[in-house]
PDB file of C-alpha atoms in Angstrom:
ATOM      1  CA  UNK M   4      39.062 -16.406   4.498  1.00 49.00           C
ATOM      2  CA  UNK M   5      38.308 -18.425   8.008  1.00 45.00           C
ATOM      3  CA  UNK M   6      39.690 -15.448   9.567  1.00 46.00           C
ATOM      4  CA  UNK M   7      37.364 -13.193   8.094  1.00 46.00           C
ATOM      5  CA  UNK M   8      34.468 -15.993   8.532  1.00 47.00           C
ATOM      6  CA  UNK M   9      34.748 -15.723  12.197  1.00 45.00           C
ATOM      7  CA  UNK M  10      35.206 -12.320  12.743  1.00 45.00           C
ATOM      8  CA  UNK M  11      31.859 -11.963  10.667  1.00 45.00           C
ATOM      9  CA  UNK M  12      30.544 -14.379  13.227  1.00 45.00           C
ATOM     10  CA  UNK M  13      31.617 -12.554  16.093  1.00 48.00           C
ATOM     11  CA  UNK M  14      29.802  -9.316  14.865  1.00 47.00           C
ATOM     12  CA  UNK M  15      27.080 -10.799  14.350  1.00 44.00           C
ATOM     13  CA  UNK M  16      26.885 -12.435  17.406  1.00 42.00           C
ATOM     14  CA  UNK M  17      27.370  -8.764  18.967  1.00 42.00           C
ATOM     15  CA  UNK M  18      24.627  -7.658  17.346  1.00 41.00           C
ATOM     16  CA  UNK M  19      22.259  -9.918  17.822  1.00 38.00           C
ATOM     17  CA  UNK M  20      23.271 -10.441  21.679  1.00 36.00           C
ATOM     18  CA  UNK M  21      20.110  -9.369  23.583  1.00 33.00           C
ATOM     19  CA  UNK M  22      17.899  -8.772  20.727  1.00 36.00           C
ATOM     20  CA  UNK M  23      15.482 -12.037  20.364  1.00 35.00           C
ATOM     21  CA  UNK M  24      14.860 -11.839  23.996  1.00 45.00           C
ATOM     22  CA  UNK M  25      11.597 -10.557  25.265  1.00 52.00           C
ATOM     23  CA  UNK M  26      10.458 -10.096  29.187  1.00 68.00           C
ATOM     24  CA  UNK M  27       7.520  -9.177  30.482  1.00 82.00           C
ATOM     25  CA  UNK M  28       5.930  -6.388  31.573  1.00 88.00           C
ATOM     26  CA  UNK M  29       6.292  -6.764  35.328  1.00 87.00           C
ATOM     27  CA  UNK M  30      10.482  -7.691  34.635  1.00 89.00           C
ATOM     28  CA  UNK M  31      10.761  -4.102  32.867  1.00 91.00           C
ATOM     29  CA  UNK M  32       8.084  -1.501  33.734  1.00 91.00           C
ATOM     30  CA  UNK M  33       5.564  -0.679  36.475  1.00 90.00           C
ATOM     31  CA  UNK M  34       2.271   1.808  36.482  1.00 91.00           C
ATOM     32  CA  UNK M  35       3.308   4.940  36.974  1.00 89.00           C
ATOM     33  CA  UNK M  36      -0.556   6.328  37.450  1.00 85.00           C
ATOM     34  CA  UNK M  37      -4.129   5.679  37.976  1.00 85.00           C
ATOM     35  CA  UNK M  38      -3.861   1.826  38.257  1.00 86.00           C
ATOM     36  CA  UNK M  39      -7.578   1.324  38.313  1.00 90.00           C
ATOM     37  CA  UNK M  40      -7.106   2.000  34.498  1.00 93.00           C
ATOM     38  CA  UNK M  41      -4.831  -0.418  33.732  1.00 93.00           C
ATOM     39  CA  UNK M  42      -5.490  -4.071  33.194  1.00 92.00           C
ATOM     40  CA  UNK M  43      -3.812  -7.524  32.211  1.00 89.00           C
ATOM     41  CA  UNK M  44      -5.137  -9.659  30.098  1.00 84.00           C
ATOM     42  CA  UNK M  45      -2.610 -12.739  29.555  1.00 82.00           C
ATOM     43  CA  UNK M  46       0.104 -11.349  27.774  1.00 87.00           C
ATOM     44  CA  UNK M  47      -1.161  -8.036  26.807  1.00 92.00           C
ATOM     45  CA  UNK M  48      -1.505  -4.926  29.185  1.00 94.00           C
ATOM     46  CA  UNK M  49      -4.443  -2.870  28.076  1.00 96.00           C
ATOM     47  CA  UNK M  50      -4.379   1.286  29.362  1.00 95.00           C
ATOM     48  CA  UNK M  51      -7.924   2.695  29.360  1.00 95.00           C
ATOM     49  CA  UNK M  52      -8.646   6.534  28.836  1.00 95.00           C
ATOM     50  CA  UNK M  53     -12.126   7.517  30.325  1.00 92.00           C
ATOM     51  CA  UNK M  54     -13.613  10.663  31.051  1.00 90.00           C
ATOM     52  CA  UNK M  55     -12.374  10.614  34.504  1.00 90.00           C
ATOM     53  CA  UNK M  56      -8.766   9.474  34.086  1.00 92.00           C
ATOM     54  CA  UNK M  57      -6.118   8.054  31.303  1.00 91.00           C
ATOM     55  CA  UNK M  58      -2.975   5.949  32.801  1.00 95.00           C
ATOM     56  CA  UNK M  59       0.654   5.416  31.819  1.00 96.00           C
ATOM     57  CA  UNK M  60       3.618   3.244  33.300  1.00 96.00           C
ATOM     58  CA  UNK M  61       6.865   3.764  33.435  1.00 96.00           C
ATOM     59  CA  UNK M  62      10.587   1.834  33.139  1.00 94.00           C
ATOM     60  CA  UNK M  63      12.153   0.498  36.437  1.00 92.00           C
ATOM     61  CA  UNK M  64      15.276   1.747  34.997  1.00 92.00           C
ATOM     62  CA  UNK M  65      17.395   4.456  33.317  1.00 94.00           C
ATOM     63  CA  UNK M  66      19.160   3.515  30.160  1.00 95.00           C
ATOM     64  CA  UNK M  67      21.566   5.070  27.812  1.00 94.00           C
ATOM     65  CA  UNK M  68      21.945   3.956  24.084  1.00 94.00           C
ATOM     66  CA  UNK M  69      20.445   0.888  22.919  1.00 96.00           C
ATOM     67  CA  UNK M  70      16.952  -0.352  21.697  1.00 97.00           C
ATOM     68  CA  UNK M  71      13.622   0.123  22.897  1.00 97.00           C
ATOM     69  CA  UNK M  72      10.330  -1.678  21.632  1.00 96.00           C
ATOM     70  CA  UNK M  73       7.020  -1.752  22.170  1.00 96.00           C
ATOM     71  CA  UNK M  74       4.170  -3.653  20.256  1.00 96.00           C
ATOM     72  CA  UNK M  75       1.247  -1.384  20.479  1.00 97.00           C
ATOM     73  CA  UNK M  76      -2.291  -1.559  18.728  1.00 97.00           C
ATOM     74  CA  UNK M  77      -3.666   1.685  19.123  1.00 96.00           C
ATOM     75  CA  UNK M  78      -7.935   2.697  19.865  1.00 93.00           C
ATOM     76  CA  UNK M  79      -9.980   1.656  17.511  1.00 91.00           C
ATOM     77  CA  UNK M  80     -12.893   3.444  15.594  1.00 89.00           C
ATOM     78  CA  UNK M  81     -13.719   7.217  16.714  1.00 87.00           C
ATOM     79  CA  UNK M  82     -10.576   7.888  18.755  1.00 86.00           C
ATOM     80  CA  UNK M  83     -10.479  11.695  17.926  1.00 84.00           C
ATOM     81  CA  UNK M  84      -9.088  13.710  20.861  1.00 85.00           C
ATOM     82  CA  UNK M  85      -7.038  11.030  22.277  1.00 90.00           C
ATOM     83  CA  UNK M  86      -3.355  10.849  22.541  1.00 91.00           C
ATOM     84  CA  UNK M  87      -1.295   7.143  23.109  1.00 95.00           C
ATOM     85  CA  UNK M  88       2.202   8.114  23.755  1.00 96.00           C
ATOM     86  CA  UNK M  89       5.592   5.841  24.002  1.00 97.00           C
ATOM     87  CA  UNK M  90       8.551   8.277  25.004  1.00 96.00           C
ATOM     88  CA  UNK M  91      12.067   8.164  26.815  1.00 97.00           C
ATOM     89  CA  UNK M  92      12.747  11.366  28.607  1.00 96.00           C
ATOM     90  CA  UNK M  93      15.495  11.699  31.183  1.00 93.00           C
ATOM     91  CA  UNK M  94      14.622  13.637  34.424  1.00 91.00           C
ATOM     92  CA  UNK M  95      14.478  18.075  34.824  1.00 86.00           C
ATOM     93  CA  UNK M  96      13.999  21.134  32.880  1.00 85.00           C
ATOM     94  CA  UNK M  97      16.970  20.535  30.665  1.00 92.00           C
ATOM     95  CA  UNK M  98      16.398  17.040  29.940  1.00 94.00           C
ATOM     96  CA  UNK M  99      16.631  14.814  26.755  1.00 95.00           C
ATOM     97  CA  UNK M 100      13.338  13.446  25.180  1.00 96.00           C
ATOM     98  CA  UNK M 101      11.963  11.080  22.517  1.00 97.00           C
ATOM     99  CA  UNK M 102       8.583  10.968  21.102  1.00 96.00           C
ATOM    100  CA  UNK M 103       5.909   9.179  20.043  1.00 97.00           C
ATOM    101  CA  UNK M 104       2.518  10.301  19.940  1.00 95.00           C
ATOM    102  CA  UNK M 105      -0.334   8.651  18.254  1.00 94.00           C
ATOM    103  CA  UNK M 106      -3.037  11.384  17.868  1.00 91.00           C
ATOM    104  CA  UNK M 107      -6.261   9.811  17.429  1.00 87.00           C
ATOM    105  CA  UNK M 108      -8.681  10.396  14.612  1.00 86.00           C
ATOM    106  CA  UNK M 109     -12.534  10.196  13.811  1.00 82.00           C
ATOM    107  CA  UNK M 110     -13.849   6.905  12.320  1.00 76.00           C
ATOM    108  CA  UNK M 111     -12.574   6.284   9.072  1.00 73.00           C
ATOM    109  CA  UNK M 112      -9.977   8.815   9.182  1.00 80.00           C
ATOM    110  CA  UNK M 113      -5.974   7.703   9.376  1.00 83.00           C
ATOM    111  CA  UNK M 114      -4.072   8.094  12.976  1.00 88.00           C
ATOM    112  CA  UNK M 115      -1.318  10.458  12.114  1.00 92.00           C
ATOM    113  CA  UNK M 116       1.854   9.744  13.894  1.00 96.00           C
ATOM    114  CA  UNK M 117       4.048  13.079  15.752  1.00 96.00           C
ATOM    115  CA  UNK M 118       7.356  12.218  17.136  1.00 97.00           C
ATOM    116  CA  UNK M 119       9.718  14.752  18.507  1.00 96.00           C
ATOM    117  CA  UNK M 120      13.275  15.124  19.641  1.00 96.00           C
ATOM    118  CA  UNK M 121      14.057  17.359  23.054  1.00 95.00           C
ATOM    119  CA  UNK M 122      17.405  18.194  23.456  1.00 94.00           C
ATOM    120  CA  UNK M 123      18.472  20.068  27.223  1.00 93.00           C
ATOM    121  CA  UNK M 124      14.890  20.877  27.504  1.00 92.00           C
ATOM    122  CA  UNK M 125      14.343  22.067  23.775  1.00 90.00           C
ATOM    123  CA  UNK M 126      11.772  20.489  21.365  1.00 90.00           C
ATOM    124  CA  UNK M 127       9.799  22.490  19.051  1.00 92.00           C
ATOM    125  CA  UNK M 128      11.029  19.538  16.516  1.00 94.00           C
ATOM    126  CA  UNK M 129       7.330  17.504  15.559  1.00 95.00           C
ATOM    127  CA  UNK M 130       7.280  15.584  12.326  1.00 96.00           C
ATOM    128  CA  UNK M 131       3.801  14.133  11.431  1.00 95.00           C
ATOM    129  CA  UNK M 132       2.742  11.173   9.064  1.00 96.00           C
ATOM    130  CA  UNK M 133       0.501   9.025   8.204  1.00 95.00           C
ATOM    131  CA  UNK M 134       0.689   5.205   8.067  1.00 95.00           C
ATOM    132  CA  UNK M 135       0.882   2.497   5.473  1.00 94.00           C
ATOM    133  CA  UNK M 136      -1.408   0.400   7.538  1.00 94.00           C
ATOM    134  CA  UNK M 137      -4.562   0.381  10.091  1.00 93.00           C
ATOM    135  CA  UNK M 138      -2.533   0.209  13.648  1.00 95.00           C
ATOM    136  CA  UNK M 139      -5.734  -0.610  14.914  1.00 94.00           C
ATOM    137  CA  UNK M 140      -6.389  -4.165  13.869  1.00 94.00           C
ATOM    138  CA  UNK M 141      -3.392  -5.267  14.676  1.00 96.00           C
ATOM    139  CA  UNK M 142       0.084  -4.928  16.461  1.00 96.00           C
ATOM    140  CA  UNK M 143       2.944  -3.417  15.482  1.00 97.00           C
ATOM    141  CA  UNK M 144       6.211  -2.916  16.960  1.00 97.00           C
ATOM    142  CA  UNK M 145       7.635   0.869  17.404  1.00 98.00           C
ATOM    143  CA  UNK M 146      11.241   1.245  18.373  1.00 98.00           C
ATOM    144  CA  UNK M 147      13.532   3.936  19.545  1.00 98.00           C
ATOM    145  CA  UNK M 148      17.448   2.839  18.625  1.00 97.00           C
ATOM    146  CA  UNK M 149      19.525   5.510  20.181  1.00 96.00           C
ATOM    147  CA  UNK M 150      23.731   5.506  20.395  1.00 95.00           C
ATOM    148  CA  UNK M 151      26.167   8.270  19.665  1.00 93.00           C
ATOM    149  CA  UNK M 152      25.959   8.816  16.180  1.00 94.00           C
ATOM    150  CA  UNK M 153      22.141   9.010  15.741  1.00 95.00           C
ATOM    151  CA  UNK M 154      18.422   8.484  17.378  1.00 97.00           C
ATOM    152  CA  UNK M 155      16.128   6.387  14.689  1.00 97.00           C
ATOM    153  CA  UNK M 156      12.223   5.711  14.965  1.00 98.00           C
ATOM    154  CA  UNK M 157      11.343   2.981  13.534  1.00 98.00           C
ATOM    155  CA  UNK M 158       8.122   1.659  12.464  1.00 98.00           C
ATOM    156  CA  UNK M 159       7.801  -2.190  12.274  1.00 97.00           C
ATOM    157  CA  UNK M 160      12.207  -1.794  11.921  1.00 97.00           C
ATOM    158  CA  UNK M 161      11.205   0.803   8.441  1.00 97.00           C
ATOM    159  CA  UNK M 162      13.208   3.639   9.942  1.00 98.00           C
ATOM    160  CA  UNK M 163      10.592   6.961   9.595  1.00 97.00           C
ATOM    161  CA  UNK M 164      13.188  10.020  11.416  1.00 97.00           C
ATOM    162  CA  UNK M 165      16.578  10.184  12.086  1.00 96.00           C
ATOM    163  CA  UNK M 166      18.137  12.605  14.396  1.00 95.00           C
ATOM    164  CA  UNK M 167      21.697  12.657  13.518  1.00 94.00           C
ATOM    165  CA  UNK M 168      25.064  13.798  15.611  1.00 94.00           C
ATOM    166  CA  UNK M 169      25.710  16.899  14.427  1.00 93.00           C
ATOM    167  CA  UNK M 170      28.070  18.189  17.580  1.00 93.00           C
ATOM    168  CA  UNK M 171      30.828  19.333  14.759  1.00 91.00           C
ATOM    169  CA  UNK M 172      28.626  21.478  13.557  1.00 90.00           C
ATOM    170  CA  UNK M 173      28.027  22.964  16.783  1.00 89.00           C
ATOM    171  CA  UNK M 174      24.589  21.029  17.486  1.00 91.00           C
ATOM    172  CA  UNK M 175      23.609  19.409  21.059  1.00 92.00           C
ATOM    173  CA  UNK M 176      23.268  16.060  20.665  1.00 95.00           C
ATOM    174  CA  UNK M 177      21.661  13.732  23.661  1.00 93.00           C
ATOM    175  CA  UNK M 178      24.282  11.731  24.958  1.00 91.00           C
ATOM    176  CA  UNK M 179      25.289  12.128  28.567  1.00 89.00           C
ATOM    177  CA  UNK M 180      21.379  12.007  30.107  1.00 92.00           C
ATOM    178  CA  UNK M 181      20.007   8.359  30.934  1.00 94.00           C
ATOM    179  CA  UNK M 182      16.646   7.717  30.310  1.00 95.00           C
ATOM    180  CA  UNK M 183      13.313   5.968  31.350  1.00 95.00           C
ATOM    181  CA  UNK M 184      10.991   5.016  29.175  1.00 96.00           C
ATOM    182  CA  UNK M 185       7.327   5.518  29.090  1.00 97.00           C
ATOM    183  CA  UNK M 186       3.544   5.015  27.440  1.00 96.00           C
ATOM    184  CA  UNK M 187       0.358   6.719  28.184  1.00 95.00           C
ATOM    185  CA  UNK M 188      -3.083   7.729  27.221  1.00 94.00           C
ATOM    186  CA  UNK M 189      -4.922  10.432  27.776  1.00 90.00           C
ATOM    187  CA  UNK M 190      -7.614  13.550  26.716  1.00 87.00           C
ATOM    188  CA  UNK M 191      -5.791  16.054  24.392  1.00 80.00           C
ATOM    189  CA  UNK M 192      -8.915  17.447  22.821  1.00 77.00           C
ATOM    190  CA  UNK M 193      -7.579  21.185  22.852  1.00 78.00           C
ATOM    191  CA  UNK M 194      -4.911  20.141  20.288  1.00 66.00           C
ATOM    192  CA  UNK M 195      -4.851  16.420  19.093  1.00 61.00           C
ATOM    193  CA  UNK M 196      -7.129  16.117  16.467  1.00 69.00           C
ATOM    194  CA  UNK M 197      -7.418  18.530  13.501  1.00 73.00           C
ATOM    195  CA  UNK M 198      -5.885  21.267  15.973  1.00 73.00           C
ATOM    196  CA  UNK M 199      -8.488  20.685  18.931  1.00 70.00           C
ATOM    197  CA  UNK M 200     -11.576  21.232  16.337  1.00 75.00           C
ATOM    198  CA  UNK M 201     -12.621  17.643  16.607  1.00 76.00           C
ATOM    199  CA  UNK M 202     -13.641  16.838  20.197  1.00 83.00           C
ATOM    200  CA  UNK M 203     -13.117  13.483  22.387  1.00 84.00           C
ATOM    201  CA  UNK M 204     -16.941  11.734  22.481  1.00 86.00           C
ATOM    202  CA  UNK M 205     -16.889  10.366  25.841  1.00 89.00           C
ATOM    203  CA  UNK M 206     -19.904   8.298  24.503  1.00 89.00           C
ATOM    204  CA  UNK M 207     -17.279   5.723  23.235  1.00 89.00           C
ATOM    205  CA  UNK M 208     -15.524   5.396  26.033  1.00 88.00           C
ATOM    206  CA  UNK M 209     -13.369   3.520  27.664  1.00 94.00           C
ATOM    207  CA  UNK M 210     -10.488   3.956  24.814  1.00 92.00           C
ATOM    208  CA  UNK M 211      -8.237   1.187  25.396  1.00 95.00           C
ATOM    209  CA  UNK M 212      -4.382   1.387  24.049  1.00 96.00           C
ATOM    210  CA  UNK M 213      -3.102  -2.398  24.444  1.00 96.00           C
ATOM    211  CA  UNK M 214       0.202  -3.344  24.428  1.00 96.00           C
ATOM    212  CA  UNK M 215       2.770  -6.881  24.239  1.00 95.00           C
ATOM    213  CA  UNK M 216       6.441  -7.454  23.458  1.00 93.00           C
ATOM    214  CA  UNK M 217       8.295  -5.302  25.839  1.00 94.00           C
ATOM    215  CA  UNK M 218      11.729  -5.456  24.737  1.00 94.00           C
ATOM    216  CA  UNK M 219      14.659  -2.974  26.169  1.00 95.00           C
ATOM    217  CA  UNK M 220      18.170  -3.936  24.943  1.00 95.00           C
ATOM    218  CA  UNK M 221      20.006  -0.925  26.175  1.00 95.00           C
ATOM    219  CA  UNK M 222      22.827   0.124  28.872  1.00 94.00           C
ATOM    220  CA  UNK M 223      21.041   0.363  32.043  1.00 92.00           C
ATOM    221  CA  UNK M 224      22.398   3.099  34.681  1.00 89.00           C
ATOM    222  CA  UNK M 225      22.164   3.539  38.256  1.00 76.00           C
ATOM    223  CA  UNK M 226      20.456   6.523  39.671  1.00 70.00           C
ATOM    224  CA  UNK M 227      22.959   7.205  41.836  1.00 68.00           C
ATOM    225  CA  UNK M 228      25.863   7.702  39.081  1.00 67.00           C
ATOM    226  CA  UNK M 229      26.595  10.713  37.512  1.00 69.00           C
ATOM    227  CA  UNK M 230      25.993  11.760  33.876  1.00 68.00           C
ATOM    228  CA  UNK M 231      29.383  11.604  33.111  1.00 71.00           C
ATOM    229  CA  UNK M 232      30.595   8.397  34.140  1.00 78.00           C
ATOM    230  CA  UNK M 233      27.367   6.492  32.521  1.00 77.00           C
ATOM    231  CA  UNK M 234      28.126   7.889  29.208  1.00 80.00           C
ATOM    232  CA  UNK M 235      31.363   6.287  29.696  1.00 83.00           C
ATOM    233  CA  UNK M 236      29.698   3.009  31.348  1.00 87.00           C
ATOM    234  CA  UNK M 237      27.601   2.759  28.316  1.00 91.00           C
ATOM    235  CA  UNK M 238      30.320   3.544  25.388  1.00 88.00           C
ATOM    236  CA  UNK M 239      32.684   1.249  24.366  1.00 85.00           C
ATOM    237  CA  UNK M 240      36.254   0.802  24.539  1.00 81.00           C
ATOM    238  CA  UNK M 241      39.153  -1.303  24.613  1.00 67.00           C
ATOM    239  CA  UNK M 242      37.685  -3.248  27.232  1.00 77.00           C
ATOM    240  CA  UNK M 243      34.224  -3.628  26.071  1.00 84.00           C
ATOM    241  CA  UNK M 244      32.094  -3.416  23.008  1.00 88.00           C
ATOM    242  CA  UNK M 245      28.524  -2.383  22.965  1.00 91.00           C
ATOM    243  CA  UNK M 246      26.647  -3.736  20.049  1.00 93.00           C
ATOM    244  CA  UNK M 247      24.949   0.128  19.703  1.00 93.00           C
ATOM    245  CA  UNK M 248      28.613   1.091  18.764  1.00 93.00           C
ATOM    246  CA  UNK M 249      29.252  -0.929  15.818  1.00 92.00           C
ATOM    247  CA  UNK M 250      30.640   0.877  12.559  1.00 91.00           C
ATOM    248  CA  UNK M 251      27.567  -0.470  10.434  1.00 91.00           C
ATOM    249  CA  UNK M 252      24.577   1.237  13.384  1.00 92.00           C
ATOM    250  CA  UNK M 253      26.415   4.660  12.901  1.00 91.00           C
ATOM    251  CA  UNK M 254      24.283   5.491  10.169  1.00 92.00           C
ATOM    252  CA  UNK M 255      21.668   3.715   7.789  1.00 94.00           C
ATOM    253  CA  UNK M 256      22.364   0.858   5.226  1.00 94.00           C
ATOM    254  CA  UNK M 257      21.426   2.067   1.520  1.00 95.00           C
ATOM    255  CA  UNK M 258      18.005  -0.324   2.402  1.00 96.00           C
ATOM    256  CA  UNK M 259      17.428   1.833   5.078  1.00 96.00           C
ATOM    257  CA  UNK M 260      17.510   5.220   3.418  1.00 95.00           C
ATOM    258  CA  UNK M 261      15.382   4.253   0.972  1.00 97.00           C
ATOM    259  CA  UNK M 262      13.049   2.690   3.369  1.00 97.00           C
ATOM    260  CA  UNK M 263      13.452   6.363   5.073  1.00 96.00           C
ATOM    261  CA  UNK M 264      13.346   8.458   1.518  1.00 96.00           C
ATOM    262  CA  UNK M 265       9.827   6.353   0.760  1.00 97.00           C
ATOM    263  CA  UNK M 266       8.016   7.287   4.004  1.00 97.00           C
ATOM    264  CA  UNK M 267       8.727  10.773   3.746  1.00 96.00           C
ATOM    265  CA  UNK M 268       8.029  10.926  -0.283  1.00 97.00           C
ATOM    266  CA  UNK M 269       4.516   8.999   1.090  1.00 97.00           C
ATOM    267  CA  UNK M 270       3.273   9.470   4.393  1.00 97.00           C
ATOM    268  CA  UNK M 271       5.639  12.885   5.270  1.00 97.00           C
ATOM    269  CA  UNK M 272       2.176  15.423   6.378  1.00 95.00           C
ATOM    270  CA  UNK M 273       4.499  17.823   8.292  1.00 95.00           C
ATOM    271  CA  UNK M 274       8.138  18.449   9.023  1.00 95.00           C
ATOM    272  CA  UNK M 275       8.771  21.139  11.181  1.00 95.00           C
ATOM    273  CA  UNK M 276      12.253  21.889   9.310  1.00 94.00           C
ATOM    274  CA  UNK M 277       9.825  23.353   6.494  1.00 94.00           C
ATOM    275  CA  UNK M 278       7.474  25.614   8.460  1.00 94.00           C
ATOM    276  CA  UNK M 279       8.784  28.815   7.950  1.00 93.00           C
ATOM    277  CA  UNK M 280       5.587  30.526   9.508  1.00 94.00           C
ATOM    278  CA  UNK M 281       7.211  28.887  12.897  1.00 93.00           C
ATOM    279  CA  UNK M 282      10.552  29.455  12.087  1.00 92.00           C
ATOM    280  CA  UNK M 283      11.703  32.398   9.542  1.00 93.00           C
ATOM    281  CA  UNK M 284      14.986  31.393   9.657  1.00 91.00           C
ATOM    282  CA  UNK M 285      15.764  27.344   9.254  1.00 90.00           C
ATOM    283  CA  UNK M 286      16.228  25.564  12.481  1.00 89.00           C
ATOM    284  CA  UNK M 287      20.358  24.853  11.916  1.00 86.00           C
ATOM    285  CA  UNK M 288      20.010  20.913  12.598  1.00 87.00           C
ATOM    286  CA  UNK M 289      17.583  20.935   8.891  1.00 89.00           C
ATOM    287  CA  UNK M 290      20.488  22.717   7.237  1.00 82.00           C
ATOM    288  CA  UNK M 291      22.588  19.931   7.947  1.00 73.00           C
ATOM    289  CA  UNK M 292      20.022  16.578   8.491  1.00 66.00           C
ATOM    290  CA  UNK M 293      20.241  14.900   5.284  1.00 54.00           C
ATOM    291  CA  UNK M 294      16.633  13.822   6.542  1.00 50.00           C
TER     292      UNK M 294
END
């Protein structure tokens, strides 16, 4: 039984390793773009979308499996037409990406949420949906926990998508491709709200994104080393264990799913594995995704 005890211990201490600590912004990220829009106030970096310019920054690093997480409260009132975006994406036309984007909405209306999964330069996988709250009065934290079994979004830690391994079934799966991370806002007026028929009103401008708690728990990789030997940096092995590679992260807990099975029974507006107008034939990955 004391045996057990402090092996339990030890895993939890290799979870939790990392995960309680949060650094600044200047310790993880820099502006990427138009830093004339981007202020600090204490804490809390603010991006401001105008009619002359939006702004984004960008991770110092490259990282490969692990945890991202960003507190974000998103424009308030008419936002319609803007996009706020918190991605990873790893570099070139066949790269690996994962999305947020919060598409912006007119007074009174709910932000929808879109996230997306690119795979060697192939997305064409948006989910949409609603939330259970205003993420305009206040913050909340959206994280991206990514290892080799599975890539989960989570809302406030309520998973809302998982994009499961599914290389035995002859899937790609994004595993050898380190990536930055990234947030941004800009105009997307042609598409973002209601399909582009709802304008941006540069009357209410500047829209300002603000943003705290900038938390990366991940593997972090070198530019200069290949693809091949940080996937094997950043798995573990006899030697080493990464937290992301525990037995109990390789798929939800039964609290988990049903978290999951709840936000798409609720808040679910679109799921790209169910337009058959875009795709006649099922995309494979929804055959198998239990999700």
């Amino acid at each position: 039984m004391v045996k057990m005890s402090l092996i339990f211990s030890l895993f939890v201490g290799l979870l939790m390793v990392g995960l309680v600590s949060s650094a600044k912004f200047d310790d993880l990220y820099q502006t990427s773009w138009a830093f004339n829009h981007v202020q600090y106030d204490g804490d809390t970096l603010k991006l401001n979308l105008d009619n002359y310019s939006g702004a984004g920054f960008a991770s110092k690093s490259k990282y490969l499996f692990g945890k991202v997480s960003i507190q974000i409260k998103l424009v308030g009132g008419d936002s319609a037409g803007t996009v706020t975006a918190f991605y990873m994406s790893s570099d070139g036309p066949n790269h690996n990406e994962f999305d947020f984007e919060f598409l912006g909405n007119t007074t009174g209306e709910p932000y929808l949420v879109q996230t997306n999964v690119y795979v060697n330069g192939v997305g064409n996988r948006e989910q949409r949906l609603d939330l259970w709250f205003d993420p305009t009065k206040e913050f909340h934290t959206y994280s991206l926990l990514w290892n080799q079994r599975q890539v989960v979004f989570l809302v406030d830690e309520t998973p809302i998508r998982v994009h499961t391994n599914l290389e035995h079934k002859g899937i790609p799966f994004p595993k050898d491709q380190a990536m930055g991370v990234y947030s941004s806002i800009w105009n997307a007026d042609d598409w973002a709200t209601q399909g582009g028929r709802v304008k941006t009103d540069w009357s209410h401008a500047p829209f300002v994104a603000s943003y705290k708690g900038f938390e990366i728990d991940a593997c972090e990789c070198p530019a200069s080393v290949a693809g091949a030997d940080n996937a094997k940096k950043c798995s573990s092995s006899a030697e080493k264990r990464f937290w992301w590679d525990e037995p109990t992260l390789s798929e939800l807990n039964v609290h988990q799913s049903h978290q999951l099975m709840w936000v798409r029974a609720n808040h679910l507006i679109y799921d790209y594995c169910t337009d058959t107008s875009r795709f006649p034939a099922i995309p494979t990955e929804c055959v198998h995704h239990r999700h």
